[in-house]
XYZ file of C-alpha atoms in Angstrom:
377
model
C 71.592 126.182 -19.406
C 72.137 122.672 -17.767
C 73.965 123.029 -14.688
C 75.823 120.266 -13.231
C 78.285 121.455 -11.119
C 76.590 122.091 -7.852
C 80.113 120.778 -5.858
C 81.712 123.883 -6.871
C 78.481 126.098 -6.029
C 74.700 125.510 -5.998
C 71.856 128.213 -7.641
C 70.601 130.135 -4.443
C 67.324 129.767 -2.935
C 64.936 132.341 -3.050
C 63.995 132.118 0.345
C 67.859 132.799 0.849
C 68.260 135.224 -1.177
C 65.382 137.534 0.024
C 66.484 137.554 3.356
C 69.914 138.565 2.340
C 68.014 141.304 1.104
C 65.373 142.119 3.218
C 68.317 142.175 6.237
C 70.792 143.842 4.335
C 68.495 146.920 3.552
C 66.272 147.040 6.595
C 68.800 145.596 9.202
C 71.798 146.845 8.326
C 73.189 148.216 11.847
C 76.226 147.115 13.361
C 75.040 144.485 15.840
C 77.908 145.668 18.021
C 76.568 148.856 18.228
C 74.660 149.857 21.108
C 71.481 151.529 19.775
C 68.209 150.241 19.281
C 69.005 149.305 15.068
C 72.326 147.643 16.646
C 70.362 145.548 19.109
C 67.626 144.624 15.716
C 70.531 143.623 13.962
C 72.109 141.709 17.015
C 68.830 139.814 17.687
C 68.472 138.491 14.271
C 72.146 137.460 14.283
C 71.430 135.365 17.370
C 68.358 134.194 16.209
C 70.401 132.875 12.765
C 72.910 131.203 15.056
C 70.004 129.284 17.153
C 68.492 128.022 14.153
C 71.757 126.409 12.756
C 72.443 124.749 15.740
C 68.390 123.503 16.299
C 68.328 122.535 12.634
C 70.981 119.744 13.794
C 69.914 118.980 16.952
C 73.650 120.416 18.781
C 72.134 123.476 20.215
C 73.054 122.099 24.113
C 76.584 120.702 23.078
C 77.897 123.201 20.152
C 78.319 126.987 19.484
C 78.235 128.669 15.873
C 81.138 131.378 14.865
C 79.923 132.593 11.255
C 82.766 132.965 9.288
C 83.689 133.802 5.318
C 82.976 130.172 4.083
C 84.367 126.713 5.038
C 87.889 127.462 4.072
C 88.036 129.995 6.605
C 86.371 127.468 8.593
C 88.934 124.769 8.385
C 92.096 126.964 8.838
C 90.298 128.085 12.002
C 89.414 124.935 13.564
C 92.960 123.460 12.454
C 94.923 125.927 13.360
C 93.649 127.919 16.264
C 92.897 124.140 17.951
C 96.458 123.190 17.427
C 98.082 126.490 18.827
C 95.400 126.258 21.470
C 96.101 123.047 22.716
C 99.717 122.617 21.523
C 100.518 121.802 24.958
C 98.970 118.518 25.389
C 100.886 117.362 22.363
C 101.861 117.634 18.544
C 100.918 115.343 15.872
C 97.705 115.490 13.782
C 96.181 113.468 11.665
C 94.219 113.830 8.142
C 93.439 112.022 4.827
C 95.388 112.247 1.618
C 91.852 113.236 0.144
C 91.145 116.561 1.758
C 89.989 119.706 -0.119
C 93.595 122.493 -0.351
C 92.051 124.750 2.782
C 92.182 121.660 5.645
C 95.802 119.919 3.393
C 97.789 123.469 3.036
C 96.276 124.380 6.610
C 98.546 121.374 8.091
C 101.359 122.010 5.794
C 101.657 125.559 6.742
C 101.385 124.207 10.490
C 104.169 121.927 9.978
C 106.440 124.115 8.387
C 105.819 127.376 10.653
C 105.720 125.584 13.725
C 106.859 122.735 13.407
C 103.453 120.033 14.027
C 103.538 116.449 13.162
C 100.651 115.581 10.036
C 99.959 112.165 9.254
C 98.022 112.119 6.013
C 96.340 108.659 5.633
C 95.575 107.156 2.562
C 92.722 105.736 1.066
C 91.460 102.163 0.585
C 89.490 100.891 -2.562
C 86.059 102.832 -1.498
C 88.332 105.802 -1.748
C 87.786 106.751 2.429
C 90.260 106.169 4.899
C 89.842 102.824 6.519
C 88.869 102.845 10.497
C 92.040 100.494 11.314
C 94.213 103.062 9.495
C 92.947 105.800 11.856
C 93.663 103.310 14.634
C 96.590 102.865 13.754
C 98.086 106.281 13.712
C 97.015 107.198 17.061
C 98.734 108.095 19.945
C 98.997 109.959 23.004
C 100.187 113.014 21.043
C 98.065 113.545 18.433
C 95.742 116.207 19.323
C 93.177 116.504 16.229
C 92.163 114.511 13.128
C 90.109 115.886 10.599
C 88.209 113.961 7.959
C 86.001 115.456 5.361
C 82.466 114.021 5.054
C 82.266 113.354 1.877
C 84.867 113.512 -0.654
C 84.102 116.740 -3.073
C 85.933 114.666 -6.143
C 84.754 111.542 -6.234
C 81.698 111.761 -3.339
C 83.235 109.124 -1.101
C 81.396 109.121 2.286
C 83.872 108.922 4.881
C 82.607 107.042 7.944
C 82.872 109.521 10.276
C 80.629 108.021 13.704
C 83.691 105.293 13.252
C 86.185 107.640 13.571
C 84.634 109.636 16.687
C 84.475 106.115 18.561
C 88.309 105.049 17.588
C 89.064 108.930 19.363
C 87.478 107.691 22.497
C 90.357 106.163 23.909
C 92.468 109.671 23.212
C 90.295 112.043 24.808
C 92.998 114.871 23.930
C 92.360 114.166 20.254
C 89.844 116.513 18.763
C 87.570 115.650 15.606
C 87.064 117.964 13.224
C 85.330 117.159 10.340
C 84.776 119.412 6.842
C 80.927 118.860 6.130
C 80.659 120.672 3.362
C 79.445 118.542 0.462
C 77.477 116.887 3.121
C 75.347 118.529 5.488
C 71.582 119.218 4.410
C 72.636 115.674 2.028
C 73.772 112.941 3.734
C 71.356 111.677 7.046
C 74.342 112.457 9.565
C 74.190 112.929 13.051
C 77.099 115.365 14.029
C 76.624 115.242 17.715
C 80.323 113.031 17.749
C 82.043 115.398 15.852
C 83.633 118.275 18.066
C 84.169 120.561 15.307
C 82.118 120.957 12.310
C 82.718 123.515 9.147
C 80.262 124.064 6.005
C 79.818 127.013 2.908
C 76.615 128.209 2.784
C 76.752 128.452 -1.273
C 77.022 124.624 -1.212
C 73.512 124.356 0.184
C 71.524 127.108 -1.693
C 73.082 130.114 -0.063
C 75.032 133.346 -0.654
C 78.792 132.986 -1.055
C 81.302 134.754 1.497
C 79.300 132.757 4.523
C 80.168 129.585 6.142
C 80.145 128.354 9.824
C 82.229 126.265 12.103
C 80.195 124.736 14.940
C 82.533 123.715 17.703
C 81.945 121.730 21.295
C 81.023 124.421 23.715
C 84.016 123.287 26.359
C 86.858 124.533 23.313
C 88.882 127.747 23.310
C 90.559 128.788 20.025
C 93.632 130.987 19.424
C 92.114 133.441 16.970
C 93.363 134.133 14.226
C 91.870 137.387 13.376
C 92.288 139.688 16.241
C 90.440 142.777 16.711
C 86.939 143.203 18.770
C 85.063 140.379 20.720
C 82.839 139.622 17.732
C 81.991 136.079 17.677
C 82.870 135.400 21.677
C 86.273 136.876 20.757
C 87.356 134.412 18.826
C 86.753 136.288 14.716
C 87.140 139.874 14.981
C 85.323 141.976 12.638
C 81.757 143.027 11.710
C 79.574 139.884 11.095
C 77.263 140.048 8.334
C 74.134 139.229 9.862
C 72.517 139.396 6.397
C 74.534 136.584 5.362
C 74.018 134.321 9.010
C 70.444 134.868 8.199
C 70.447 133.526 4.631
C 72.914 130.445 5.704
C 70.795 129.574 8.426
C 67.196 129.837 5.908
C 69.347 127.645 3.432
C 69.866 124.732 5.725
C 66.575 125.090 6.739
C 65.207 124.342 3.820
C 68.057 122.002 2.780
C 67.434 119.530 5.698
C 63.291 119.680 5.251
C 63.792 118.297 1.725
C 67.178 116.159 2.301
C 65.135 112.403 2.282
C 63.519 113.858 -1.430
C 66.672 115.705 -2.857
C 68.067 112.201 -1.569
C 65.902 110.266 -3.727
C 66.413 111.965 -6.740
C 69.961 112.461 -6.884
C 69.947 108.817 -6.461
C 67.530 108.196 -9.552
C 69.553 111.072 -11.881
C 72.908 109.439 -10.648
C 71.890 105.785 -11.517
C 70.723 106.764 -15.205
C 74.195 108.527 -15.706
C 75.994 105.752 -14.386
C 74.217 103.507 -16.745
C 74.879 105.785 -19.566
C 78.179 106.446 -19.086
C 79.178 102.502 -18.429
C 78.178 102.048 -22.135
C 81.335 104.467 -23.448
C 84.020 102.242 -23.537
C 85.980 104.746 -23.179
C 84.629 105.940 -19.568
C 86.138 105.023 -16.590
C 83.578 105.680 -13.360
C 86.430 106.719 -10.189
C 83.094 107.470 -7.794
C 82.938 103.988 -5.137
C 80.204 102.027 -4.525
C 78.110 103.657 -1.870
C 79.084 107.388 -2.642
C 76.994 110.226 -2.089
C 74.751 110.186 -5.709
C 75.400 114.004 -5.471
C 78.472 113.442 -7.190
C 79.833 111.426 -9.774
C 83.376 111.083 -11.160
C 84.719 109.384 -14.437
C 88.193 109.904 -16.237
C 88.692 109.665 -20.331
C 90.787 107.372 -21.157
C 91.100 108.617 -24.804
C 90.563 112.971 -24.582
C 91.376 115.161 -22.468
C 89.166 116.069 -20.005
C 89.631 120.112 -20.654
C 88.774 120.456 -23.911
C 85.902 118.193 -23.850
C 84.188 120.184 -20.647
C 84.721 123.096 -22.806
C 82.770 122.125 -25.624
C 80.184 121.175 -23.543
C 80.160 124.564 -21.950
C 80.228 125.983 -25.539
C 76.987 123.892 -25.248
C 75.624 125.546 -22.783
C 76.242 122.065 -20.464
C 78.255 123.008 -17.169
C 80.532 120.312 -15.263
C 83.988 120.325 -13.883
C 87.633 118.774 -14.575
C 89.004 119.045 -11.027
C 88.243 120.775 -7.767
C 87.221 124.533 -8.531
C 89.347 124.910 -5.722
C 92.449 123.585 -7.364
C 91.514 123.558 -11.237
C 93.443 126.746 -12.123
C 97.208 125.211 -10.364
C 96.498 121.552 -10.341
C 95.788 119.951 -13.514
C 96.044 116.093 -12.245
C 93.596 115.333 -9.066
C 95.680 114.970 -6.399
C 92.715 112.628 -4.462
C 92.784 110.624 -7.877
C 96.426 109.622 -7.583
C 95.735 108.745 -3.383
C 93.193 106.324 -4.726
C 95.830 104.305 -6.902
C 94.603 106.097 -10.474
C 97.025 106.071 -13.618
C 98.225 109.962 -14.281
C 96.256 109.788 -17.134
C 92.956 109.008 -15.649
C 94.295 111.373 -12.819
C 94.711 114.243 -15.201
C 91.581 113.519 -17.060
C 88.832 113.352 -14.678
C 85.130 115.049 -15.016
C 83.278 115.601 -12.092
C 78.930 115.936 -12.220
C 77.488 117.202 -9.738
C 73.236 117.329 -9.151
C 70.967 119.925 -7.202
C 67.544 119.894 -6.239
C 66.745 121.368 -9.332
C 68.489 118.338 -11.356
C 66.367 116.444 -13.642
C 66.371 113.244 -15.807
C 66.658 115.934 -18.634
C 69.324 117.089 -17.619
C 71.377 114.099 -17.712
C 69.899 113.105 -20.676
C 71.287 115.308 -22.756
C 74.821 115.570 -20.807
C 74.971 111.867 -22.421
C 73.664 112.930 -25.541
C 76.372 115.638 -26.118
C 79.102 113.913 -24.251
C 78.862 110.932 -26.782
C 78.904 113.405 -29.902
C 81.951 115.286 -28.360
C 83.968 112.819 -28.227
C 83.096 111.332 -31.536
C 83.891 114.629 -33.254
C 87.023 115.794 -30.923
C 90.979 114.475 -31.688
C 91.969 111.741 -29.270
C 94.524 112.211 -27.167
């Protein structure tokens, strides 16, 4: 198997993994329970949620609220922040670029109560420009969120710039979706005053994600129940899963300058490769994150031919996993000024640690012989 689609989920760590197990069969009390294997489970919890915030250096500015993944993630910090704080004013602003959960999030805020979304566009290095952000401020916009980098096309978003244009607008709130960035890109998050990630991006189990938030913020929750996670997510955390997230980015952040370098090296070569199909159009800007790379056919579609690679045993994606199974043009392709067909007809690679020069290699190899042997469009 050659796997290379590590933006729609990455091959667990071991480390990870064993402590998902070790916790789930020797830990397994409630940690709201008040017993002795309530309080083991509790301290571990607490230990998980100290070791998230250390690993990024916010442990005296931010808290941690584990939650299902960053989708939950996002529709809490969007919309408990706006219903929280929808008396200091109504407008919010976001890209044109951002994955469904943080876009439907501000649709659904719009329509139901009736909040003001700006959705910026992109410029040519497929980000939203720093004057546009300017721009759109005023004294009523509350929150702008921003992804970090762009899980399409692997645009890095320049998020420090953003925090200082806020400065002026101290009631506006940045929240920003780190998902196919954090234990990649060298970022320092201490600007950002909310933060979401999946743990399954980063070599963890799926179902667990966090949202680190500025320690002065109060939320509206949105599941209410208990007082699990300072009252703000009701229900039973899995401390199994905090455990294993907080092991992944561990590891993830030790060996981000190496997984860095290679990603880089694996991500030149398929550049290179795929420059010399004339056919091939490359959609990923200069400067994005080499964890990703995006190209559109200009002669097949882009289904059938990731289906005979997978046939092939060679995994890679169309669109968004998120949005492949409703959305067959890229929605973030079409912001960025692509034709329909090059929007419809995108394929997305995506590396791992575990990536190697094989690897792309023979996606070359077998991409070329595809589309010599497949109909054109």
């Amino acid at each position: 198997m050659i796997y290379l689609d590590s933006a729609a989920t990455s091959r667990p760590y071991q480390e990870a993994v064993d402590i998902f197990s070790k916790v789930s069969m020797e830990n397994f009390g409630n940690p709201s329970s008040l017993h002795q294997a309530g309080f083991a489970a509790k301290k571990i919890l607490e230990e998980a949620r100290m070791k998230v915030l250390s690993s990024l250096g916010l442990s005296s500015t931010h808290n941690c609220i584990f939650l299902s993944g960053a989708s939950e993630a996002n529709s809490m910090a969007i919309k408990s922040i706006l219903l929280r704080y929808q008396n200091r004013g109504r407008r919010a602003i976001t890209s044109s670029l951002e994955h469904p959960s943080v876009t439907n999030a501000f649709l659904q805020m719009e329509d139901l109560f009736g909040f003001e979304p700006t959705f910026l566009p992109p410029d040519e290095t497929g980000s939203v420009p720093v004057s546009s952000l300017e721009a759109a401020l005023d004294k009523n916009v509350i929150l702008s969120s921003f992804m970090e980098v762009n899980n399409e096309t692997g645009a890095i978003f320049p998020i420090r710039a953003y925090a200082e244009a806020l400065k002026p607008y101290p009631k506006a709130l940045l929240h920003v979706d780190a998902t196919q960035g954090i234990g990649k890109v060298d970022s320092d998050y201490s600007c950002c005053d909310l933060i979401s990630f999946s743990a399954h991006k980063i070599g963890g189990v799926k179902g667990s994600g966090c949202l680190l938030y500025r320690k002065n913020l109060q939320f509206a929750p949105l599941v209410s129940g208990g007082e699990q996670e300072f009252g703000y997510r009701a229900g039973t955390v899995s401390v199994a899963s905090a455990a294993s997230l907080a092991k992944a980015l561990q590891i993830s952040l030790e060996n981000r300058k190496r997984n860095w370098e290679n990603a880089s090296l694996l991500c030149a070569e398929l550049e290179k490769g795929l420059l010399s199909i004339p056919e091939v159009r490359l959609n990923s800007p200069k400067g994005h994150s080499p964890y990703l790379c995006n190209f559109s056919l200009l002669s097949h579609k882009a289904s059938v031919v990731v289906e005979a690679l997978s046939e092939r045993g060679i995994y890679v994606s169309s669109v968004s996993a998120c949005s492949s199974k409703k959305e067959p043009v890229s929605e973030v392709l079409l912001s960025m000024g692509k034709t329909q067909r090059e929007a419809a007809n995108s394929i997305r690679v995506s590396f791992s640690p575990d990536s190697t020069e094989g690897d792309v290699t023979a996606f070359l190899a077998n991409l070329k012989q595809i589309l010599s042997e497949v109909k054109p469009l």
